[in-house]
Amino acid sequence: MDYLSLSNKVSHRRFDPYKLFMYNNAWFVLGYDKKSYEIRYFKLSRIQSMVVTENRFTVLATYKESDYLDDFGMKKNGEWYEIVMLLHGRYAMLARERIYGRDQTVTPIDEDTTELRCTMQNEENIMCFVMGFGSHCEVVSPQWLKDRVKDEAEKILSQSIR
């Protein structure tokens, strides 16, 4: 297959597919990549072209799906971070009804504010998650996330007033 990386470079891969799954509203395939000699995730929308062969393959004896996927998606998808944020308005109530991450606790502060605390992975996914709440979200920690949200808000504002 020809695969387009996040850095916008195409690489040719030979790949044994083990599992097709959806994560964050996108389809992925997990399997053995013969270029890197590792089990890898590939996003289907980045596959530029592929040739299905008649070649048979055997799943690696050391492969265990639970090493790569869990109830929250991909296990090897970046560092894990404890996220603490305050949600306001209707999002305060929605946070009480949904599971967003591992080890989640939801603490009502008052009728309009809820503290959401959970463990999440992948900085880009966390940013998208937090930014999706818009002005109804206040990041308490970690500091890198507070800084990135502030920087992103400033960029949005500067682009909007041009």
Short mmCIF file of N, CA and C in Angstrom, two decimals:
data_model
loop_
_atom_site.label_atom_id
_atom_site.label_comp_id
_atom_site.label_asym_id
_atom_site.label_seq_id
_atom_site.Cartn_x
_atom_site.Cartn_y
_atom_site.Cartn_z
N MET A 1 0.85 -1.18 0.00
CA MET A 1 0.00 0.00 0.00
C MET A 1 0.89 1.23 0.00
N ASP A 2 0.36 2.31 -0.54
CA ASP A 2 1.02 3.61 -0.46
C ASP A 2 0.28 4.41 0.60
N TYR A 3 1.02 4.84 1.62
CA TYR A 3 0.43 5.45 2.80
C TYR A 3 0.95 6.87 2.99
N LEU A 4 0.04 7.80 3.20
CA LEU A 4 0.38 9.21 3.40
C LEU A 4 0.52 9.48 4.90
N SER A 5 1.71 9.88 5.32
CA SER A 5 1.97 10.14 6.74
C SER A 5 1.43 11.51 7.14
N LEU A 6 1.44 11.77 8.43
CA LEU A 6 1.02 13.09 8.93
C LEU A 6 1.93 14.19 8.42
N SER A 7 3.17 13.84 8.08
CA SER A 7 4.09 14.84 7.54
C SER A 7 3.94 14.99 6.03
N ASN A 8 2.87 14.42 5.48
CA ASN A 8 2.50 14.56 4.06
C ASN A 8 3.52 13.90 3.12
N LYS A 9 4.09 12.78 3.58
CA LYS A 9 5.02 12.01 2.76
C LYS A 9 4.42 10.64 2.51
N VAL A 10 4.53 10.16 1.27
CA VAL A 10 3.99 8.86 0.91
C VAL A 10 5.09 7.81 1.06
N SER A 11 4.75 6.70 1.71
CA SER A 11 5.69 5.58 1.81
C SER A 11 4.99 4.31 1.34
N HIS A 12 5.77 3.43 0.75
CA HIS A 12 5.23 2.15 0.28
C HIS A 12 5.41 1.12 1.40
N ARG A 13 4.34 0.43 1.74
CA ARG A 13 4.37 -0.54 2.83
C ARG A 13 3.81 -1.88 2.36
N ARG A 14 4.34 -2.96 2.90
CA ARG A 14 3.72 -4.27 2.80
C ARG A 14 3.17 -4.56 4.18
N PHE A 15 1.93 -5.01 4.25
CA PHE A 15 1.20 -4.99 5.51
C PHE A 15 0.29 -6.20 5.61
N ASP A 16 0.30 -6.86 6.78
CA ASP A 16 -0.63 -7.95 7.07
C ASP A 16 -1.71 -7.41 8.00
N PRO A 17 -2.95 -7.23 7.53
CA PRO A 17 -4.00 -6.64 8.36
C PRO A 17 -4.55 -7.64 9.39
N TYR A 18 -4.65 -7.20 10.64
CA TYR A 18 -5.17 -8.05 11.70
C TYR A 18 -6.56 -7.62 12.15
N LYS A 19 -6.79 -6.32 12.23
CA LYS A 19 -8.04 -5.84 12.83
C LYS A 19 -8.43 -4.50 12.23
N LEU A 20 -9.69 -4.38 11.84
CA LEU A 20 -10.28 -3.12 11.37
C LEU A 20 -11.10 -2.56 12.52
N PHE A 21 -10.91 -1.28 12.85
CA PHE A 21 -11.65 -0.71 13.98
C PHE A 21 -11.85 0.79 13.77
N MET A 22 -12.82 1.34 14.50
CA MET A 22 -13.09 2.77 14.46
C MET A 22 -12.58 3.40 15.75
N TYR A 23 -11.93 4.56 15.59
CA TYR A 23 -11.42 5.31 16.73
C TYR A 23 -11.59 6.79 16.42
N ASN A 24 -12.24 7.52 17.33
CA ASN A 24 -12.49 8.96 17.14
C ASN A 24 -13.11 9.25 15.78
N ASN A 25 -14.13 8.50 15.42
CA ASN A 25 -14.88 8.69 14.18
C ASN A 25 -14.05 8.49 12.92
N ALA A 26 -12.99 7.71 13.00
CA ALA A 26 -12.17 7.40 11.82
C ALA A 26 -11.85 5.91 11.83
N TRP A 27 -11.77 5.33 10.63
CA TRP A 27 -11.44 3.92 10.50
C TRP A 27 -9.93 3.72 10.47
N PHE A 28 -9.47 2.68 11.17
CA PHE A 28 -8.07 2.30 11.23
C PHE A 28 -7.95 0.80 10.99
N VAL A 29 -6.76 0.39 10.58
CA VAL A 29 -6.44 -1.02 10.50
C VAL A 29 -5.17 -1.24 11.33
N LEU A 30 -5.19 -2.31 12.09
CA LEU A 30 -4.05 -2.69 12.92
C LEU A 30 -3.45 -3.96 12.33
N GLY A 31 -2.15 -4.00 12.21
CA GLY A 31 -1.53 -5.20 11.68
C GLY A 31 -0.02 -5.11 11.64
N TYR A 32 0.58 -6.10 11.03
CA TYR A 32 2.03 -6.19 10.97
C TYR A 32 2.56 -5.46 9.75
N ASP A 33 3.41 -4.45 9.99
CA ASP A 33 4.03 -3.65 8.94
C ASP A 33 5.40 -4.26 8.62
N LYS A 34 5.56 -4.75 7.41
CA LYS A 34 6.80 -5.44 7.03
C LYS A 34 7.95 -4.48 6.77
N LYS A 35 7.67 -3.18 6.70
CA LYS A 35 8.75 -2.20 6.53
C LYS A 35 9.43 -1.91 7.88
N SER A 36 8.63 -1.73 8.91
CA SER A 36 9.18 -1.42 10.24
C SER A 36 9.36 -2.65 11.11
N TYR A 37 8.81 -3.79 10.66
CA TYR A 37 8.84 -5.03 11.44
C TYR A 37 8.15 -4.86 12.79
N GLU A 38 7.05 -4.11 12.78
CA GLU A 38 6.29 -3.84 14.00
C GLU A 38 4.80 -3.92 13.72
N ILE A 39 4.04 -4.12 14.80
CA ILE A 39 2.59 -3.98 14.72
C ILE A 39 2.32 -2.48 14.69
N ARG A 40 1.52 -2.03 13.71
CA ARG A 40 1.26 -0.60 13.54
C ARG A 40 -0.22 -0.35 13.28
N TYR A 41 -0.62 0.89 13.55
CA TYR A 41 -1.95 1.39 13.19
C TYR A 41 -1.82 2.18 11.90
N PHE A 42 -2.78 2.02 10.99
CA PHE A 42 -2.83 2.84 9.78
C PHE A 42 -4.26 3.36 9.62
N LYS A 43 -4.37 4.66 9.38
CA LYS A 43 -5.67 5.30 9.18
C LYS A 43 -6.10 5.06 7.73
N LEU A 44 -7.30 4.51 7.55
CA LEU A 44 -7.74 4.14 6.21
C LEU A 44 -7.79 5.32 5.25
N SER A 45 -8.18 6.48 5.74
CA SER A 45 -8.30 7.64 4.85
C SER A 45 -6.95 8.11 4.31
N ARG A 46 -5.84 7.63 4.89
CA ARG A 46 -4.52 8.02 4.41
C ARG A 46 -3.91 6.98 3.46
N ILE A 47 -4.61 5.90 3.24
CA ILE A 47 -4.12 4.90 2.29
C ILE A 47 -4.42 5.43 0.89
N GLN A 48 -3.36 5.74 0.15
CA GLN A 48 -3.49 6.33 -1.18
C GLN A 48 -3.87 5.28 -2.23
N SER A 49 -3.25 4.11 -2.12
CA SER A 49 -3.55 3.00 -3.03
C SER A 49 -3.11 1.71 -2.37
N MET A 50 -3.69 0.62 -2.83
CA MET A 50 -3.27 -0.67 -2.29
C MET A 50 -3.55 -1.76 -3.30
N VAL A 51 -2.83 -2.83 -3.16
CA VAL A 51 -3.02 -4.01 -3.99
C VAL A 51 -3.28 -5.17 -3.04
N VAL A 52 -4.41 -5.81 -3.23
CA VAL A 52 -4.73 -6.99 -2.43
C VAL A 52 -4.12 -8.18 -3.13
N THR A 53 -3.29 -8.92 -2.41
CA THR A 53 -2.61 -10.08 -3.01
C THR A 53 -3.30 -11.37 -2.56
N GLU A 54 -2.93 -12.44 -3.19
CA GLU A 54 -3.42 -13.77 -2.80
C GLU A 54 -2.52 -14.39 -1.74
N ASN A 55 -1.47 -13.69 -1.36
CA ASN A 55 -0.52 -14.22 -0.38
C ASN A 55 -1.20 -14.41 0.97
N ARG A 56 -0.97 -15.53 1.56
CA ARG A 56 -1.51 -15.81 2.89
C ARG A 56 -0.47 -15.39 3.93
N PHE A 57 -0.95 -15.05 5.10
CA PHE A 57 -0.03 -14.70 6.18
C PHE A 57 -0.52 -15.33 7.47
N THR A 58 0.36 -15.41 8.42
CA THR A 58 0.04 -15.94 9.75
C THR A 58 0.20 -14.81 10.75
N VAL A 59 -0.77 -14.67 11.62
CA VAL A 59 -0.68 -13.67 12.68
C VAL A 59 0.48 -14.06 13.59
N LEU A 60 1.28 -13.07 13.96
CA LEU A 60 2.43 -13.33 14.84
C LEU A 60 1.99 -14.03 16.12
N ALA A 61 2.74 -15.01 16.53
CA ALA A 61 2.42 -15.76 17.75
C ALA A 61 2.44 -14.86 18.98
N THR A 62 3.23 -13.81 18.94
CA THR A 62 3.35 -12.90 20.09
C THR A 62 2.27 -11.81 20.11
N TYR A 63 1.44 -11.76 19.06
CA TYR A 63 0.42 -10.70 18.96
C TYR A 63 -0.73 -10.96 19.93
N LYS A 64 -1.06 -9.94 20.72
CA LYS A 64 -2.25 -9.95 21.57
C LYS A 64 -2.97 -8.63 21.32
N GLU A 65 -4.20 -8.71 20.87
CA GLU A 65 -4.96 -7.50 20.56
C GLU A 65 -5.02 -6.56 21.76
N SER A 66 -5.13 -7.11 22.96
CA SER A 66 -5.23 -6.28 24.17
C SER A 66 -3.98 -5.44 24.42
N ASP A 67 -2.86 -5.78 23.77
CA ASP A 67 -1.66 -4.95 23.88
C ASP A 67 -1.78 -3.67 23.06
N TYR A 68 -2.72 -3.63 22.13
CA TYR A 68 -2.83 -2.51 21.19
C TYR A 68 -4.16 -1.76 21.26
N LEU A 69 -5.22 -2.44 21.71
CA LEU A 69 -6.54 -1.82 21.77
C LEU A 69 -7.17 -2.08 23.13
N ASP A 70 -7.89 -1.08 23.63
CA ASP A 70 -8.67 -1.27 24.85
C ASP A 70 -10.01 -0.56 24.68
N ASP A 71 -10.77 -0.43 25.75
CA ASP A 71 -12.10 0.19 25.66
C ASP A 71 -12.06 1.64 25.22
N PHE A 72 -10.89 2.28 25.32
CA PHE A 72 -10.77 3.69 24.94
C PHE A 72 -10.05 3.86 23.61
N GLY A 73 -9.82 2.77 22.91
CA GLY A 73 -9.20 2.86 21.59
C GLY A 73 -7.78 2.35 21.58
N MET A 74 -6.92 3.09 20.90
CA MET A 74 -5.54 2.68 20.72
C MET A 74 -4.74 2.84 22.01
N LYS A 75 -4.03 1.80 22.38
CA LYS A 75 -3.20 1.89 23.58
C LYS A 75 -1.89 2.61 23.31
N LYS A 76 -1.32 2.41 22.15
CA LYS A 76 -0.01 3.00 21.84
C LYS A 76 -0.22 4.23 20.96
N ASN A 77 -0.88 5.23 21.55
CA ASN A 77 -1.27 6.41 20.79
C ASN A 77 -0.82 7.67 21.51
N GLY A 78 0.39 7.64 22.04
CA GLY A 78 0.91 8.81 22.72
C GLY A 78 0.87 8.68 24.22
N GLU A 79 1.48 9.64 24.86
CA GLU A 79 1.58 9.67 26.31
C GLU A 79 0.20 9.90 26.93
N TRP A 80 0.01 9.37 28.14
CA TRP A 80 -1.23 9.57 28.89
C TRP A 80 -1.08 10.79 29.79
N TYR A 81 -2.15 11.57 29.90
CA TYR A 81 -2.15 12.78 30.72
C TYR A 81 -3.41 12.82 31.58
N GLU A 82 -3.25 13.26 32.82
CA GLU A 82 -4.43 13.52 33.63
C GLU A 82 -4.94 14.91 33.25
N ILE A 83 -6.18 14.97 32.86
CA ILE A 83 -6.82 16.21 32.42
C ILE A 83 -7.82 16.64 33.49
N VAL A 84 -7.76 17.89 33.89
CA VAL A 84 -8.74 18.44 34.82
C VAL A 84 -9.30 19.70 34.19
N MET A 85 -10.64 19.75 34.10
CA MET A 85 -11.27 20.93 33.52
C MET A 85 -12.62 21.18 34.16
N LEU A 86 -13.02 22.44 34.11
CA LEU A 86 -14.33 22.84 34.59
C LEU A 86 -15.22 23.07 33.38
N LEU A 87 -16.40 22.47 33.41
CA LEU A 87 -17.36 22.64 32.33
C LEU A 87 -18.55 23.42 32.85
N HIS A 88 -19.05 24.33 32.03
CA HIS A 88 -20.12 25.22 32.44
C HIS A 88 -21.34 25.05 31.55
N GLY A 89 -22.49 25.52 32.05
CA GLY A 89 -23.72 25.49 31.27
C GLY A 89 -24.18 24.06 31.01
N ARG A 90 -24.73 23.83 29.83
CA ARG A 90 -25.27 22.50 29.52
C ARG A 90 -24.18 21.43 29.48
N TYR A 91 -22.93 21.84 29.21
CA TYR A 91 -21.84 20.87 29.19
C TYR A 91 -21.54 20.34 30.59
N ALA A 92 -21.87 21.13 31.62
CA ALA A 92 -21.71 20.66 32.99
C ALA A 92 -22.58 19.44 33.23
N MET A 93 -23.79 19.46 32.70
CA MET A 93 -24.70 18.32 32.85
C MET A 93 -24.27 17.17 31.94
N LEU A 94 -23.89 17.45 30.70
CA LEU A 94 -23.48 16.39 29.77
C LEU A 94 -22.28 15.61 30.31
N ALA A 95 -21.37 16.29 30.98
CA ALA A 95 -20.19 15.61 31.53
C ALA A 95 -20.57 14.55 32.55
N ARG A 96 -21.70 14.74 33.20
CA ARG A 96 -22.16 13.77 34.20
C ARG A 96 -22.75 12.52 33.55
N GLU A 97 -23.04 12.60 32.26
CA GLU A 97 -23.73 11.51 31.57
C GLU A 97 -22.84 10.69 30.65
N ARG A 98 -21.60 11.10 30.45
CA ARG A 98 -20.73 10.45 29.46
C ARG A 98 -19.40 10.04 30.06
N ILE A 99 -18.77 9.09 29.39
CA ILE A 99 -17.42 8.69 29.78
C ILE A 99 -16.47 9.20 28.71
N TYR A 100 -15.52 10.01 29.13
CA TYR A 100 -14.57 10.64 28.20
C TYR A 100 -13.18 10.03 28.26
N GLY A 101 -12.81 9.43 29.38
CA GLY A 101 -11.47 8.89 29.50
C GLY A 101 -11.34 7.92 30.66
N ARG A 102 -10.16 7.42 30.84
CA ARG A 102 -9.88 6.48 31.93
C ARG A 102 -9.95 7.19 33.28
N ASP A 103 -10.24 6.40 34.30
CA ASP A 103 -10.22 6.88 35.69
C ASP A 103 -11.03 8.16 35.86
N GLN A 104 -12.14 8.26 35.15
CA GLN A 104 -12.91 9.50 35.13
C GLN A 104 -13.65 9.73 36.44
N THR A 105 -13.57 10.96 36.93
CA THR A 105 -14.42 11.40 38.03
C THR A 105 -15.09 12.69 37.59
N VAL A 106 -16.34 12.83 37.99
CA VAL A 106 -17.13 14.02 37.67
C VAL A 106 -17.66 14.55 38.99
N THR A 107 -17.30 15.80 39.30
CA THR A 107 -17.70 16.40 40.57
C THR A 107 -18.50 17.66 40.31
N PRO A 108 -19.80 17.66 40.65
CA PRO A 108 -20.57 18.90 40.52
C PRO A 108 -20.04 19.95 41.50
N ILE A 109 -19.77 21.15 40.98
CA ILE A 109 -19.29 22.26 41.81
C ILE A 109 -20.49 23.10 42.26
N ASP A 110 -21.33 23.43 41.32
CA ASP A 110 -22.61 24.09 41.58
C ASP A 110 -23.54 23.70 40.44
N GLU A 111 -24.71 24.31 40.36
CA GLU A 111 -25.68 23.88 39.34
C GLU A 111 -25.24 24.20 37.91
N ASP A 112 -24.24 25.06 37.77
CA ASP A 112 -23.78 25.46 36.43
C ASP A 112 -22.36 25.00 36.11
N THR A 113 -21.68 24.35 37.06
CA THR A 113 -20.27 23.99 36.86
C THR A 113 -20.00 22.57 37.35
N THR A 114 -19.26 21.83 36.55
CA THR A 114 -18.84 20.47 36.89
C THR A 114 -17.35 20.34 36.64
N GLU A 115 -16.65 19.70 37.57
CA GLU A 115 -15.24 19.37 37.34
C GLU A 115 -15.17 17.99 36.70
N LEU A 116 -14.48 17.91 35.57
CA LEU A 116 -14.22 16.64 34.89
C LEU A 116 -12.74 16.34 35.03
N ARG A 117 -12.45 15.16 35.55
CA ARG A 117 -11.07 14.72 35.73
C ARG A 117 -10.97 13.33 35.11
N CYS A 118 -10.03 13.16 34.17
CA CYS A 118 -9.84 11.85 33.55
C CYS A 118 -8.45 11.77 32.93
N THR A 119 -8.08 10.58 32.53
CA THR A 119 -6.80 10.35 31.89
C THR A 119 -7.04 10.10 30.41
N MET A 120 -6.33 10.85 29.57
CA MET A 120 -6.48 10.74 28.11
C MET A 120 -5.10 10.70 27.48
N GLN A 121 -5.06 10.24 26.23
CA GLN A 121 -3.79 10.20 25.52
C GLN A 121 -3.88 10.93 24.19
N ASN A 122 -2.73 11.28 23.67
CA ASN A 122 -2.57 11.93 22.38
C ASN A 122 -2.91 13.41 22.48
N GLU A 123 -1.89 14.24 22.50
CA GLU A 123 -2.07 15.68 22.68
C GLU A 123 -3.02 16.30 21.67
N GLU A 124 -2.93 15.89 20.41
CA GLU A 124 -3.81 16.48 19.38
C GLU A 124 -5.27 16.12 19.64
N ASN A 125 -5.53 14.87 20.01
CA ASN A 125 -6.90 14.46 20.32
C ASN A 125 -7.43 15.19 21.55
N ILE A 126 -6.57 15.39 22.54
CA ILE A 126 -6.98 16.12 23.74
C ILE A 126 -7.32 17.56 23.38
N MET A 127 -6.50 18.19 22.56
CA MET A 127 -6.78 19.57 22.13
C MET A 127 -8.12 19.66 21.41
N CYS A 128 -8.38 18.75 20.49
CA CYS A 128 -9.66 18.76 19.76
C CYS A 128 -10.82 18.57 20.73
N PHE A 129 -10.65 17.66 21.67
CA PHE A 129 -11.68 17.40 22.67
C PHE A 129 -12.00 18.66 23.47
N VAL A 130 -10.97 19.30 24.01
CA VAL A 130 -11.15 20.49 24.84
C VAL A 130 -11.72 21.65 24.03
N MET A 131 -11.16 21.89 22.84
CA MET A 131 -11.63 23.01 22.02
C MET A 131 -13.08 22.82 21.59
N GLY A 132 -13.54 21.58 21.54
CA GLY A 132 -14.93 21.31 21.17
C GLY A 132 -15.93 21.88 22.16
N PHE A 133 -15.52 22.12 23.39
CA PHE A 133 -16.41 22.70 24.39
C PHE A 133 -16.47 24.22 24.29
N GLY A 134 -15.56 24.80 23.50
CA GLY A 134 -15.55 26.24 23.31
C GLY A 134 -15.39 26.99 24.62
N SER A 135 -16.14 28.07 24.77
CA SER A 135 -16.03 28.92 25.96
C SER A 135 -16.68 28.30 27.20
N HIS A 136 -17.26 27.13 27.05
CA HIS A 136 -17.90 26.46 28.19
C HIS A 136 -16.91 25.61 28.98
N CYS A 137 -15.63 25.67 28.61
CA CYS A 137 -14.61 24.84 29.23
C CYS A 137 -13.47 25.70 29.77
N GLU A 138 -13.04 25.38 30.96
CA GLU A 138 -11.88 26.04 31.57
C GLU A 138 -10.89 24.95 31.98
N VAL A 139 -9.72 24.93 31.36
CA VAL A 139 -8.72 23.91 31.67
C VAL A 139 -8.03 24.28 32.98
N VAL A 140 -8.01 23.34 33.91
CA VAL A 140 -7.33 23.53 35.19
C VAL A 140 -5.90 22.99 35.10
N SER A 141 -5.75 21.81 34.52
CA SER A 141 -4.43 21.22 34.33
C SER A 141 -4.53 20.12 33.27
N PRO A 142 -3.41 19.79 32.67
CA PRO A 142 -2.02 20.19 32.90
C PRO A 142 -1.70 21.56 32.29
N GLN A 143 -0.58 22.12 32.68
CA GLN A 143 -0.20 23.46 32.23
C GLN A 143 0.00 23.52 30.73
N TRP A 144 0.60 22.49 30.12
CA TRP A 144 0.83 22.52 28.67
C TRP A 144 -0.49 22.66 27.92
N LEU A 145 -1.55 22.04 28.45
CA LEU A 145 -2.85 22.12 27.79
C LEU A 145 -3.45 23.52 27.96
N LYS A 146 -3.32 24.10 29.14
CA LYS A 146 -3.78 25.48 29.34
C LYS A 146 -3.09 26.41 28.35
N ASP A 147 -1.77 26.26 28.22
CA ASP A 147 -1.00 27.12 27.32
C ASP A 147 -1.41 26.92 25.86
N ARG A 148 -1.60 25.68 25.44
CA ARG A 148 -1.97 25.42 24.04
C ARG A 148 -3.37 25.94 23.72
N VAL A 149 -4.30 25.79 24.66
CA VAL A 149 -5.66 26.31 24.44
C VAL A 149 -5.62 27.83 24.33
N LYS A 150 -4.85 28.48 25.19
CA LYS A 150 -4.72 29.94 25.13
C LYS A 150 -4.12 30.37 23.80
N ASP A 151 -3.04 29.71 23.38
CA ASP A 151 -2.40 30.04 22.09
C ASP A 151 -3.37 29.85 20.93
N GLU A 152 -4.11 28.77 20.95
CA GLU A 152 -5.06 28.48 19.87
C GLU A 152 -6.18 29.53 19.84
N ALA A 153 -6.67 29.90 21.02
CA ALA A 153 -7.72 30.93 21.10
C ALA A 153 -7.22 32.26 20.55
N GLU A 154 -5.98 32.60 20.86
CA GLU A 154 -5.39 33.85 20.34
C GLU A 154 -5.26 33.80 18.82
N LYS A 155 -4.86 32.66 18.28
CA LYS A 155 -4.76 32.51 16.82
C LYS A 155 -6.13 32.66 16.16
N ILE A 156 -7.14 32.03 16.76
CA ILE A 156 -8.50 32.12 16.21
C ILE A 156 -8.96 33.57 16.22
N LEU A 157 -8.73 34.26 17.32
CA LEU A 157 -9.13 35.66 17.44
C LEU A 157 -8.41 36.53 16.42
N SER A 158 -7.11 36.33 16.26
CA SER A 158 -6.36 37.17 15.31
C SER A 158 -6.80 36.92 13.87
N GLN A 159 -7.17 35.70 13.55
CA GLN A 159 -7.65 35.40 12.20
C GLN A 159 -9.05 35.96 11.98
N SER A 160 -9.82 36.04 13.04
CA SER A 160 -11.21 36.51 12.92
C SER A 160 -11.32 38.01 12.76
N ILE A 161 -10.31 38.76 13.23
CA ILE A 161 -10.41 40.23 13.17
C ILE A 161 -9.63 40.83 12.01
N ARG A 162 -9.14 40.01 11.11
CA ARG A 162 -8.40 40.52 9.95
C ARG A 162 -9.33 41.20 8.99
#
